[in-house]
Protein backbone atom coordinates (compact mmCIF):
# COMPACT_ATOMS: atom_id res chain seq x y z
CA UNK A 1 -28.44 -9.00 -48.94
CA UNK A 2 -28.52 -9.67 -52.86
CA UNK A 3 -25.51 -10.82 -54.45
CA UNK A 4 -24.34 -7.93 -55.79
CA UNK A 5 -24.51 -6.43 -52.07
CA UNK A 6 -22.38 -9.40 -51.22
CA UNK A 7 -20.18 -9.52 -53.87
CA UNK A 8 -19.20 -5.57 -53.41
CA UNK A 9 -18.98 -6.22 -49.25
CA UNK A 10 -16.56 -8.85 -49.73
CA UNK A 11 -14.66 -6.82 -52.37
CA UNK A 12 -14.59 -3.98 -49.91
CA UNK A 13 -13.19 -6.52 -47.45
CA UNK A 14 -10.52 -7.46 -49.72
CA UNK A 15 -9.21 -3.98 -50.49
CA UNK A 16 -9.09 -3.27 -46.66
CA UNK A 17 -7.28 -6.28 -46.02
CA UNK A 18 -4.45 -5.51 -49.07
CA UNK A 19 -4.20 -2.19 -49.28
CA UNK A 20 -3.69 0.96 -47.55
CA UNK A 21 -5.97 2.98 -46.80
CA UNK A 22 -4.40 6.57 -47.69
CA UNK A 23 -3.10 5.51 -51.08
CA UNK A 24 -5.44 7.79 -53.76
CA UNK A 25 -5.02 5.14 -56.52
CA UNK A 26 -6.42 2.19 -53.69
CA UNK A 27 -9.79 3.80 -53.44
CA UNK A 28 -10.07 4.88 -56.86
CA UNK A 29 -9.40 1.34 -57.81
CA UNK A 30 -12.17 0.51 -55.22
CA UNK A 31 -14.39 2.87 -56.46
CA UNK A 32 -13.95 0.98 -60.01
CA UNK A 33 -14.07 -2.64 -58.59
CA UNK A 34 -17.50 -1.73 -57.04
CA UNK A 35 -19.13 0.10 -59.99
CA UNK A 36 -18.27 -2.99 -61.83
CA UNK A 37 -19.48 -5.27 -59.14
CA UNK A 38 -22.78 -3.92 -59.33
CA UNK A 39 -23.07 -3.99 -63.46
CA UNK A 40 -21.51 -7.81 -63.46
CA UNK A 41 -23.38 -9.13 -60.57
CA UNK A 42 -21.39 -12.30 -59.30
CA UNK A 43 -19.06 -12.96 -61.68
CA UNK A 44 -17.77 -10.09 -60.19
CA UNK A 45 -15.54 -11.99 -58.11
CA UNK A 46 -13.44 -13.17 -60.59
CA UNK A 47 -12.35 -9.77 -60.61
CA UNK A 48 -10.51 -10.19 -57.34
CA UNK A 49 -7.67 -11.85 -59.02
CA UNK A 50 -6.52 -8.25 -60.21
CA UNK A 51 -5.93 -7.45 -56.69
CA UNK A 52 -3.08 -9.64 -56.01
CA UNK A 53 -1.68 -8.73 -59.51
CA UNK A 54 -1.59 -5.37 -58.76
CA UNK A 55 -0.65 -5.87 -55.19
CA UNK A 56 2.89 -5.43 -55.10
CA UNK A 57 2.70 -2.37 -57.21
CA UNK A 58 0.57 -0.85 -55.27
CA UNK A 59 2.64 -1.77 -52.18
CA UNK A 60 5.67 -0.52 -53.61
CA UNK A 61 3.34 3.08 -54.24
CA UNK A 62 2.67 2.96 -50.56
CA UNK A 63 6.49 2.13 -49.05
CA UNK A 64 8.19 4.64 -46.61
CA UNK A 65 11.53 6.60 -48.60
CA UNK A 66 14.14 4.94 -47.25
CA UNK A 67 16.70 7.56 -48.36
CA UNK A 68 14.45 10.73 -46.81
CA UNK A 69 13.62 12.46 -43.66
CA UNK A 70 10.30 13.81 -42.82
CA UNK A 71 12.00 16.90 -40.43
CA UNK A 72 9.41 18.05 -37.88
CA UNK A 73 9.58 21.43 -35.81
CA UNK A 74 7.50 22.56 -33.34
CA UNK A 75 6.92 26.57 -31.99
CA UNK A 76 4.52 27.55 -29.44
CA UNK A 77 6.04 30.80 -27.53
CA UNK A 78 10.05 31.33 -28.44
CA UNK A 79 11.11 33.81 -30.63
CA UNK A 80 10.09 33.94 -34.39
CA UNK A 81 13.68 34.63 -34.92
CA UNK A 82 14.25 30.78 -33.56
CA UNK A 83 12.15 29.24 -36.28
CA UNK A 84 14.02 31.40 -39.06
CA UNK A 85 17.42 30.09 -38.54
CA UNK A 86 15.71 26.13 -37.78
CA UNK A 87 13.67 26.54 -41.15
CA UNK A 88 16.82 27.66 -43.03
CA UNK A 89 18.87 24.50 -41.65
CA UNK A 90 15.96 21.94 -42.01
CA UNK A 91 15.38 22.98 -46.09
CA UNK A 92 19.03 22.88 -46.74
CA UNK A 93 19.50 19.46 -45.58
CA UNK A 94 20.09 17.09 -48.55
CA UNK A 95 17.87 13.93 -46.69
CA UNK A 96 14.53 15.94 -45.82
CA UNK A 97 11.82 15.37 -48.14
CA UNK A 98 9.61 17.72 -46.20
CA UNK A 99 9.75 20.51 -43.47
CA UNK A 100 6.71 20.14 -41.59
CA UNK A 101 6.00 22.98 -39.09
CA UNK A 102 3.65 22.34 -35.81
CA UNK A 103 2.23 25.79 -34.33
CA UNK A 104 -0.92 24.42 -31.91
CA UNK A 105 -2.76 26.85 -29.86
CA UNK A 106 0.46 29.39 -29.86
CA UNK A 107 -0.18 32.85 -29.08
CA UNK A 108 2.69 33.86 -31.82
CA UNK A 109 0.91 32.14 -34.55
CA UNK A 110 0.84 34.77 -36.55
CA UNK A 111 4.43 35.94 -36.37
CA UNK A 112 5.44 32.18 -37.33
CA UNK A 113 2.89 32.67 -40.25
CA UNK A 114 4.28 35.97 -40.87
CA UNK A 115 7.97 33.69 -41.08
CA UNK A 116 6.94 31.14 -43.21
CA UNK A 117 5.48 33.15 -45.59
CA UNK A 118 8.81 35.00 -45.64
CA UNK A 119 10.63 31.83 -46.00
CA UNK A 120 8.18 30.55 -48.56
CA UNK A 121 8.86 33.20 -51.19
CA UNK A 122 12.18 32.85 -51.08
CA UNK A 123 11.79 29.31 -52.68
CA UNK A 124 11.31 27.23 -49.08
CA UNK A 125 8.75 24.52 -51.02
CA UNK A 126 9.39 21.78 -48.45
CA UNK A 127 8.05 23.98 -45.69
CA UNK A 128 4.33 22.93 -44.89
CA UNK A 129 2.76 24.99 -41.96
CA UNK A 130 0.63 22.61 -39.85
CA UNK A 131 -1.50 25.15 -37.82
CA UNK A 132 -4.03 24.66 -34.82
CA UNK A 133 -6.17 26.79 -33.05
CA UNK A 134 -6.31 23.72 -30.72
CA UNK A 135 -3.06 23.34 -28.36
CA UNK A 136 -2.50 19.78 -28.69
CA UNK A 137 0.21 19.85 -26.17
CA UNK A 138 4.21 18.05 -26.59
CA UNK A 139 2.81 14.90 -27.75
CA UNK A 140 0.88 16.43 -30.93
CA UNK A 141 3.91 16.42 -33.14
CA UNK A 142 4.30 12.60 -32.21
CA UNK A 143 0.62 12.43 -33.34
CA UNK A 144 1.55 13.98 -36.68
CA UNK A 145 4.88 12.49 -37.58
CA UNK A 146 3.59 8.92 -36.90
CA UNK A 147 1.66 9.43 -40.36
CA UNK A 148 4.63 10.77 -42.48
CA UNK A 149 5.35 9.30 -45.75
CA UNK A 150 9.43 8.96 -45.09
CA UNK A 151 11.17 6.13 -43.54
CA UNK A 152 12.52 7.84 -40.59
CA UNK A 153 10.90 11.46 -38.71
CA UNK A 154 13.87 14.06 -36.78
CA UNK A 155 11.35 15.75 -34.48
CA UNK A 156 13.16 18.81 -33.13
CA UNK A 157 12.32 21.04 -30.26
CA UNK A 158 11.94 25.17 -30.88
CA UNK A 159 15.48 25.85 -29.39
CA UNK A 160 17.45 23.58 -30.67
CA UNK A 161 19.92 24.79 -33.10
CA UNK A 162 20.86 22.27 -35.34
CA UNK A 163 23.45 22.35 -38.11
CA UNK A 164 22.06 21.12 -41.81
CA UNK A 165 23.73 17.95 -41.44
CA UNK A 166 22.07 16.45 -38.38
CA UNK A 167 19.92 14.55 -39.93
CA UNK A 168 22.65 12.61 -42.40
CA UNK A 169 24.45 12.35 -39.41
CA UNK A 170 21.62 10.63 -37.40
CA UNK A 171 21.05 8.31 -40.34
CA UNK A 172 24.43 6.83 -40.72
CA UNK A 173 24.10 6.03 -36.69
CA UNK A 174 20.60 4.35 -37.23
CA UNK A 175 22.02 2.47 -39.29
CA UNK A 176 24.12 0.86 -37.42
CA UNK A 177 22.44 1.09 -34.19
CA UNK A 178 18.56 0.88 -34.41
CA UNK A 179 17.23 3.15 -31.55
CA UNK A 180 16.33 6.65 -30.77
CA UNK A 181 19.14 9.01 -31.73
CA UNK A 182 19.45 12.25 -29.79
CA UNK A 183 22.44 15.16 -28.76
CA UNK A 184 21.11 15.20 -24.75
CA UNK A 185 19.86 13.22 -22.75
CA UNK A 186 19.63 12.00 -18.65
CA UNK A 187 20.76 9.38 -17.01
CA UNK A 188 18.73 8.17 -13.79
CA UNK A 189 20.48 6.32 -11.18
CA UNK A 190 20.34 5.57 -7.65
CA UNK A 191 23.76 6.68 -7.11
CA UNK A 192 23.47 10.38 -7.11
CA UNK A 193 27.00 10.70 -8.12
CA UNK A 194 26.20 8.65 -11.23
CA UNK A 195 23.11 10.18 -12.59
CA UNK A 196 23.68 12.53 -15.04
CA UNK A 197 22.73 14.90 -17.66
CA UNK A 198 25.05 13.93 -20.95
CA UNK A 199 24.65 17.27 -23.28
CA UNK A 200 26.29 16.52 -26.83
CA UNK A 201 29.03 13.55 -26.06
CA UNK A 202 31.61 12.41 -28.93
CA UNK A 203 30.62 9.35 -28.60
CA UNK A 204 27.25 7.34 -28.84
CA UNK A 205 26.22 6.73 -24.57
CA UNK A 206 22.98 5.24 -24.10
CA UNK A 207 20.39 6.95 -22.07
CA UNK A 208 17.23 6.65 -20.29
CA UNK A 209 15.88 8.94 -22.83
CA UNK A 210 16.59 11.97 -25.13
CA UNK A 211 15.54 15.99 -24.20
CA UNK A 212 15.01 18.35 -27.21
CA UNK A 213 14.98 16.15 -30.64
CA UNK A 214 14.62 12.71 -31.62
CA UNK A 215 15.42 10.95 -34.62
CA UNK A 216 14.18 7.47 -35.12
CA UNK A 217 12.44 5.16 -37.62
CA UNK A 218 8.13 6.22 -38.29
CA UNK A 219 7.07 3.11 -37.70
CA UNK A 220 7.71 2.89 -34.08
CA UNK A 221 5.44 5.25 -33.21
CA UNK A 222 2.87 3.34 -33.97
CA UNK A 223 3.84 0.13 -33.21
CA UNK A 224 5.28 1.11 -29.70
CA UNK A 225 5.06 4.68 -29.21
CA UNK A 226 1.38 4.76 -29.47
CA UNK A 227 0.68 1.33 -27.40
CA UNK A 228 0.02 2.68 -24.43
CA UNK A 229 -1.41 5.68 -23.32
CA UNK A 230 0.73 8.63 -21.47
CA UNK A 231 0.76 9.26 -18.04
CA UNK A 232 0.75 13.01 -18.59
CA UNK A 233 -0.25 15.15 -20.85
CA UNK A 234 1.64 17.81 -19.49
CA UNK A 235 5.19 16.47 -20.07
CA UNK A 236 7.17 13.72 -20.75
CA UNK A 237 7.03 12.72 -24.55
CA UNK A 238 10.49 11.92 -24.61
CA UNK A 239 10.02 9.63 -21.65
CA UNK A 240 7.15 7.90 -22.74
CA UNK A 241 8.94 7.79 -25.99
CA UNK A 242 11.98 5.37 -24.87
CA UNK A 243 10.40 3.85 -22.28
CA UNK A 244 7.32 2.29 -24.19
CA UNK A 245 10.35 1.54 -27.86
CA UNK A 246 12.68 -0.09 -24.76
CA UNK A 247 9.12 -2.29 -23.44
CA UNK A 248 8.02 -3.05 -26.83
CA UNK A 249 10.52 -3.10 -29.43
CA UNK A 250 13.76 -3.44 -27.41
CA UNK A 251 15.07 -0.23 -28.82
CA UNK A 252 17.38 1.83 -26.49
CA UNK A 253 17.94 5.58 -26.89
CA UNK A 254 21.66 6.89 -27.65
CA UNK A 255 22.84 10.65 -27.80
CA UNK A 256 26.01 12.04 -29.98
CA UNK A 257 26.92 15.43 -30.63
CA UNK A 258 26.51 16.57 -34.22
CA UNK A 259 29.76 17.24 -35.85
CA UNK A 260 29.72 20.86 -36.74
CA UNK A 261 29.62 20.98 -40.96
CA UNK A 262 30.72 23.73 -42.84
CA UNK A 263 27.71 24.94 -44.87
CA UNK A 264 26.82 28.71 -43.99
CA UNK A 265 23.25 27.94 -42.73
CA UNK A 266 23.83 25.85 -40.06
CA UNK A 267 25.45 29.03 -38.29
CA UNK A 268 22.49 30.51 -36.32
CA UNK A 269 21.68 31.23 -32.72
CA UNK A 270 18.55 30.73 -30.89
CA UNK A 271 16.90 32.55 -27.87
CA UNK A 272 15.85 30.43 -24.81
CA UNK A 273 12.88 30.95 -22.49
CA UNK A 274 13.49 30.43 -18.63
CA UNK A 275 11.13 27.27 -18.32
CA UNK A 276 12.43 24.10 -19.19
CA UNK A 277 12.21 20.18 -18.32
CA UNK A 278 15.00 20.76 -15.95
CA UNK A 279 13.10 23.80 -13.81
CA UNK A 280 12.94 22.26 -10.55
CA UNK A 281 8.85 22.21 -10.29
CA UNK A 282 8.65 20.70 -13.87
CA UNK A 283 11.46 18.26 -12.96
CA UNK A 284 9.92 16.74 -9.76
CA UNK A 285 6.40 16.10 -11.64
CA UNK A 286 8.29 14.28 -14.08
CA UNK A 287 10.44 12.33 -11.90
CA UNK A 288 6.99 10.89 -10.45
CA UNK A 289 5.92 9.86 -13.86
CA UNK A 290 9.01 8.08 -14.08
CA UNK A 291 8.65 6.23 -11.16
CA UNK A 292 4.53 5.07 -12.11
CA UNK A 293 6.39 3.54 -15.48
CA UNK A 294 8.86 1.98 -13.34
CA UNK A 295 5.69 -0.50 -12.23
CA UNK A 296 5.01 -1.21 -15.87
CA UNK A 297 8.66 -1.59 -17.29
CA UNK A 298 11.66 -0.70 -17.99
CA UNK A 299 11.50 2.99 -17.21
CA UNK A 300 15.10 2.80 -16.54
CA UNK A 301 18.14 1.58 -17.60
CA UNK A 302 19.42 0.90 -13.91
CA UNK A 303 16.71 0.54 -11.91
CA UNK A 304 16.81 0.25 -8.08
CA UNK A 305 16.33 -3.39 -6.48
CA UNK A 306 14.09 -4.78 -4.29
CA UNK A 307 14.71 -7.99 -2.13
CA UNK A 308 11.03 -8.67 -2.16
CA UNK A 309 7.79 -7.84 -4.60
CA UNK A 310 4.35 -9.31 -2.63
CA UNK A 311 1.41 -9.13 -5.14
CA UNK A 312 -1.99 -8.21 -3.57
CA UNK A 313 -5.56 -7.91 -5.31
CA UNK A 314 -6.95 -5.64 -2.14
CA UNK A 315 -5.76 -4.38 1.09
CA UNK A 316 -6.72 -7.50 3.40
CA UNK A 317 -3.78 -9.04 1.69
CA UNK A 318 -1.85 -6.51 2.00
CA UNK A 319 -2.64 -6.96 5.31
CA UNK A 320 -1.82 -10.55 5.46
CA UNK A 321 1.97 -9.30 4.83
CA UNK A 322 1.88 -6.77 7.01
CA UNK A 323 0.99 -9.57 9.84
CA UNK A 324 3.38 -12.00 8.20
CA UNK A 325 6.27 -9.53 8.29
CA UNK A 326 5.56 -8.80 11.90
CA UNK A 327 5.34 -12.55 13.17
CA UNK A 328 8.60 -13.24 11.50
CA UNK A 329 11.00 -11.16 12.53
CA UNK A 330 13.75 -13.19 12.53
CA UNK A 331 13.36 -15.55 10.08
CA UNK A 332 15.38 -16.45 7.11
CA UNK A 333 12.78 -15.74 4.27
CA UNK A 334 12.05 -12.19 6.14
CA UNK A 335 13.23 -9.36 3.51
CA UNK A 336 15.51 -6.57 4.01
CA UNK A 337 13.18 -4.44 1.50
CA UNK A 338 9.94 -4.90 0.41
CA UNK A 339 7.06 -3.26 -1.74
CA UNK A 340 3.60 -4.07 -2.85
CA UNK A 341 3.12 -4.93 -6.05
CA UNK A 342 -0.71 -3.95 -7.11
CA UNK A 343 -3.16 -3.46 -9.84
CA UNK A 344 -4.92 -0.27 -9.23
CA UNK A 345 -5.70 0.16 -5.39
CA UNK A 346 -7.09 3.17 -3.91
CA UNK A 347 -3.87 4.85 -3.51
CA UNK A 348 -4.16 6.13 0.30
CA UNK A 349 -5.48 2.83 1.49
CA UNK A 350 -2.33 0.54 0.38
CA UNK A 351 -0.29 3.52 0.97
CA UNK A 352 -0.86 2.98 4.22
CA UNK A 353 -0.41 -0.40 4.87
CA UNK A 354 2.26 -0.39 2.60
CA UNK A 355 4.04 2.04 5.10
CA UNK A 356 3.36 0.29 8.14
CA UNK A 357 5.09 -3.07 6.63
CA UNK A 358 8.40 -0.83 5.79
CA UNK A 359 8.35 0.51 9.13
CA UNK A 360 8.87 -3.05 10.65
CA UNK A 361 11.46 -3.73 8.30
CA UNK A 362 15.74 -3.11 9.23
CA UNK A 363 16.04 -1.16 5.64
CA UNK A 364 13.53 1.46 4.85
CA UNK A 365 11.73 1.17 1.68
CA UNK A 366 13.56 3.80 0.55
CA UNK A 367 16.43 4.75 -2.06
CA UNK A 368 18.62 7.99 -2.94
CA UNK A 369 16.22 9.37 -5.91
CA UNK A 370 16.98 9.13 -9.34
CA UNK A 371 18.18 12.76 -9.36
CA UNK A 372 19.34 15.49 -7.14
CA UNK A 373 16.74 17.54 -6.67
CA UNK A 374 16.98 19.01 -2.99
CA UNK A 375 14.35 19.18 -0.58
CA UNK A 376 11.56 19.01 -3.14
CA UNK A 377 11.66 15.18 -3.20
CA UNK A 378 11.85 14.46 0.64
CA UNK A 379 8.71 17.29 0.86
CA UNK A 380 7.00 15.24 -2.23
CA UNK A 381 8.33 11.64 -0.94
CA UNK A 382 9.78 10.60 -3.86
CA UNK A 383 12.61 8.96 -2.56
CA UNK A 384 10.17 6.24 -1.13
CA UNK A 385 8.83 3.03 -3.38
CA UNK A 386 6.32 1.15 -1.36
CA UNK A 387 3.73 0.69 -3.47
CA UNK A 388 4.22 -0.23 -7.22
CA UNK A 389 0.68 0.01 -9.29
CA UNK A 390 0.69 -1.46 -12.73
CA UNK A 391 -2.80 0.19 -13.40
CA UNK A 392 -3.99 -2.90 -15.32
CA UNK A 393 -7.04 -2.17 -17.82
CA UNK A 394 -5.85 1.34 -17.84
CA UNK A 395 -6.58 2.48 -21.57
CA UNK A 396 -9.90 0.28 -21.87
CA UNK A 397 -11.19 1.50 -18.48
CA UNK A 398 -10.24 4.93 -19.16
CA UNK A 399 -13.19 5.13 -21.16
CA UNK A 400 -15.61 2.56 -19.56
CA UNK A 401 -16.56 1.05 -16.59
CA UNK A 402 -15.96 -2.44 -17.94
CA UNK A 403 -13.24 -4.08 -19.86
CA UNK A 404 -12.92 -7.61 -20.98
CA UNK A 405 -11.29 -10.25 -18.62
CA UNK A 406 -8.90 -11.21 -22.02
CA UNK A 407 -7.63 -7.56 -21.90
CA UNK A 408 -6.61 -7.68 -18.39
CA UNK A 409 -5.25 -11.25 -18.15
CA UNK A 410 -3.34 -10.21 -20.73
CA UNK A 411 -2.29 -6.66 -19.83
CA UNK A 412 -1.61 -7.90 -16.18
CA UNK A 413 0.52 -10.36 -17.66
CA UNK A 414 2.34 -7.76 -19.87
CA UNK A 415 2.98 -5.52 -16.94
CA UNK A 416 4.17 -7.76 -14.42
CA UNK A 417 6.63 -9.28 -17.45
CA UNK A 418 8.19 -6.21 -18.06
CA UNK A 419 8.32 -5.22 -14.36
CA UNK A 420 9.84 -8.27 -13.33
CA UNK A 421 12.75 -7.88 -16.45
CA UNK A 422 13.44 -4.33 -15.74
CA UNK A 423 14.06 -4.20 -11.64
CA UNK A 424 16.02 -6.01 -9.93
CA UNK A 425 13.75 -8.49 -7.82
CA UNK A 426 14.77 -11.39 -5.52
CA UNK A 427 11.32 -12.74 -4.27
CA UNK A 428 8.08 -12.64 -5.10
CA UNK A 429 5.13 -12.93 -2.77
CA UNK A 430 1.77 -14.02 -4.22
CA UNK A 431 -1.85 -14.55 -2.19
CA UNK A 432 -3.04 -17.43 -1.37
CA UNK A 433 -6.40 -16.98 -3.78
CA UNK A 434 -6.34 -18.44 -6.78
CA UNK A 435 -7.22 -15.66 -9.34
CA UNK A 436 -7.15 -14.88 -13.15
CA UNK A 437 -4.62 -11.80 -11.83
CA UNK A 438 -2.71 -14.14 -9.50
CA UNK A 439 -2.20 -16.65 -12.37
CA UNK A 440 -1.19 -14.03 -14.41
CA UNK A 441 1.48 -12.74 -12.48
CA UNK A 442 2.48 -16.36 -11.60
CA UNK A 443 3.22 -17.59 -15.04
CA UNK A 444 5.04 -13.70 -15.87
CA UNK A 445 7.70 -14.83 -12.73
CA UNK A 446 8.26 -18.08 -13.87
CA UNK A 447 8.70 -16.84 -17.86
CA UNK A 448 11.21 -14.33 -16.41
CA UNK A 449 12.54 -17.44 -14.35
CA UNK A 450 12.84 -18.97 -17.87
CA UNK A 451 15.26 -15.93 -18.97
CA UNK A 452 17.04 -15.19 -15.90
CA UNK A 453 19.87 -17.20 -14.30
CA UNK A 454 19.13 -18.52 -10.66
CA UNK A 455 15.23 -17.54 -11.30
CA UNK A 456 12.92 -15.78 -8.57
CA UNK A 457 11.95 -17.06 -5.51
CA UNK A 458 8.24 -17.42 -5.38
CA UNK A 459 6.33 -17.90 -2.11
CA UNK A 460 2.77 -17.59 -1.18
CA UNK A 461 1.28 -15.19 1.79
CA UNK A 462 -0.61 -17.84 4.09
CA UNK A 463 -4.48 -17.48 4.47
CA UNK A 464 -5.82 -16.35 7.34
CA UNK A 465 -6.32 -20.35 8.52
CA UNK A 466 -2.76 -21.06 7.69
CA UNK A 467 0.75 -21.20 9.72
CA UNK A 468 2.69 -18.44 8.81
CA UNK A 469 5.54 -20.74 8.90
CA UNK A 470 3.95 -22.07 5.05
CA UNK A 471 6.34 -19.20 3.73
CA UNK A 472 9.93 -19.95 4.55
């Protein structure tokens, strides 16, 4: 590589580093830098210094409005009428710098066209119409609002009839209390009599997560939204969506009634279809997604506890518990409930073992379920935790075969963390092999140790050579 090559390369590298990447004036001043570069040889270089003088400039070009909401809707089958009245509310409200419509795969795209269009003539200018032929699904708005040019996004669901003040509303709570704003939301307990669905409250009560619109800070969907991949692409956004800002960012999720305003377009109604997140079949499949986050963090605010957690790499360990429960039955260290803590088993193999250990145990590995839901979560066995999988190496060996030993030391150690903080865990039982995945999960129970008062109990499952009286 001549030095010009070199010189333009490491200007290149430069620019990447400062500036960002969607800002018109960055890559025309690239473009200029480069042209330059190659006329000037390298003396070039000296050129750089006009980077950092134009830096925070440039910077200041590319910062979020902190004053303005990027508004996002999103229609796929309800009534045209709907996205009239939500269009008319959105525009009229003081803090949106932009309306931005999602319509992905719909079969009604053309009567939303044929409303937008409407709306447009009429002077609607912050309407822009994001259309797909493609149905990216509930977590395509996310997608899209994570590269809006506002501080803070309102995503809002098709039948959700907000008034024009929501989002000044939501903005003065943000401020005070960083987090994901909402108007409904569920609560998931183990007490059936304290799980609840909280629909519009006058206060702010924290929830597990928000149903039907969400107004928090763009950012975070990046930085925490983003981080891990979904479970589903079916359902769940808004679960995915506080559990991953309450893992990473430490950001609960609050709902508050808007206060009804005055102005004459925030009086509309909307129509409703009959299939919601609250139809029983739709329900149950997300209550299981809830409980596979519950082995990676805090899926819930009040999470059910577990006397004991015993860590296995493959089902001969889990094995070695089995046999260690069983020899033991009266001993002090024996617990009332236990589950198997793993990394991505085959599922029917540890199932099984797992099953075997709770039958030999006083209190069933079982709790009341998060929710009521009738017979469908005896039929589906919801109600029982056995098995916890933290499905290390997930998003790396979602696409290949391999991933490196860094990533999963580190995601292992991630996982069991944020297990360990969100349930409520007496004991934990490790293997006797020393491994990269048992160290891991070793030095997450004694950092949660670290946090906790009165620390975890950690004990390791005797070898096959050893007394099973080496666990106490």
């Amino acid at each position: 590589m001549g030095p010009k090559l070199r010189c333009a390369a490491r200007l290149r590298v430069l620019l990447a580093l400062w500036l960002r990447p969607q800002s018109a004036e960055a890559r025309l001043l690239e473009t200029q830098l480069v042209e330059e570069c190659h006329a000037e040889g390298g003396q070039c270089l000296q050129r750089a210094s006009r980077l950092s003088e134009r830096y925070e400039e440039l910077l200041a070009a590319e910062a979020p409005q902190e004053q303005e909401v990027t508004i996002i809707l999103n229609h796929w089958q309800r009534p045209a009428e709907n996205l009239f009245g939500q269009l008319r509310a959105a525009a009229a409200a003081p803090e949106a710098l932009e309306v931005w419509l999602c319509v992905f795969g719909s079969p009604m795209a053309a009567e939303y066209q044929a409303v937008v269009d409407d709306f447009r003539s009429s002077g609607g200018s912050k309407v822009k119409l994001i259309s797909s032929e493609v149905d990216f699904g509930v977590y395509g708005r996310f997608l899209l609002a994570s590269a809006a040019r506002t501080r803070y996004v309102y995503i809002v669901d098709d039948d959700v009839p907000f008034p024009v003040s929501a989002a000044g509303q939501y903005l003065r709570h943000i401020r005070k209390l960083p987090g994901v704003w909402g108007h409904a939301g569920h609560i998931r307990r183990s007490d059936p009599e304290t799980a609840r669905w909280v629909d519009r409250p006058k206060k702010p009560v924290a929830v597990d997560y928000a149903n039907a619109a969400w107004f928090l800070e763009t950012r975070w969907i990046a930085s925490a939204f983003l981080r891990e991949p979904p479970l589903s692409r079916l359902t769940g956004e808004d679960m995915h969506l506080s559990y991953m800002l309450r893992k990473v960012l430490g950001l609960q999720t609050w709902v508050v009634g808007w206060r009804r305003d005055k102005h004459p377009l925030s009086r509309y109604n909307l129509g409703m279809t009959d299939r919601t997140t609250l139809t029983p079949p739709i329900f149950s499949f997300r209550s299981f997604l809830a409980r596979a986050q519950m082995a990676r963090g805090p899926a819930f605010r009040h999470p059910p506890s577990f006397d004991t957690l015993a860590f296995v790499e493959n089902v001969v360990q889990a094995r070695r518990v089995l046999k260690l429960v069983r020899h033991c039955p009266k001993a002090p260290s024996r617990p009332q409930t236990l589950s198997l803590l793993h990394a991505g088993l085959p599922t029917t193999e540890v199932q099984a073992v797992a099953a075997e250990i709770c039958a030999e145990l006083a209190t069933p590995c079982t709790f009341v379920p998060f929710e009521v839901c009738g017979e469908v979560c005896n039929e589906m066995g919801f109600a029982g935790v056995t098995t916890l999988d933290m499905r290390v190496g997930q998003t790396a060996l979602a696409h290949n075969d391999t991933a490196s030993l860094g990533f999963l030391a580190a995601d292992t150690l991630e996982a069991a963390f944020s297990l360990l903080q969100a349930l409520h865990v007496a004991k934990l039982w490790l293997p006797c092999e020393e491994t990269w995945s048992t160290r891991a999960v070793r030095l997450a129970a004694e950092l949660h140790s670290e946090r906790e008062p009165g620390g975890l109990g950690i004990r390791v499952i005797p070898c096959e050579d050893e007394s099973t009286s080496a666990v106490r």
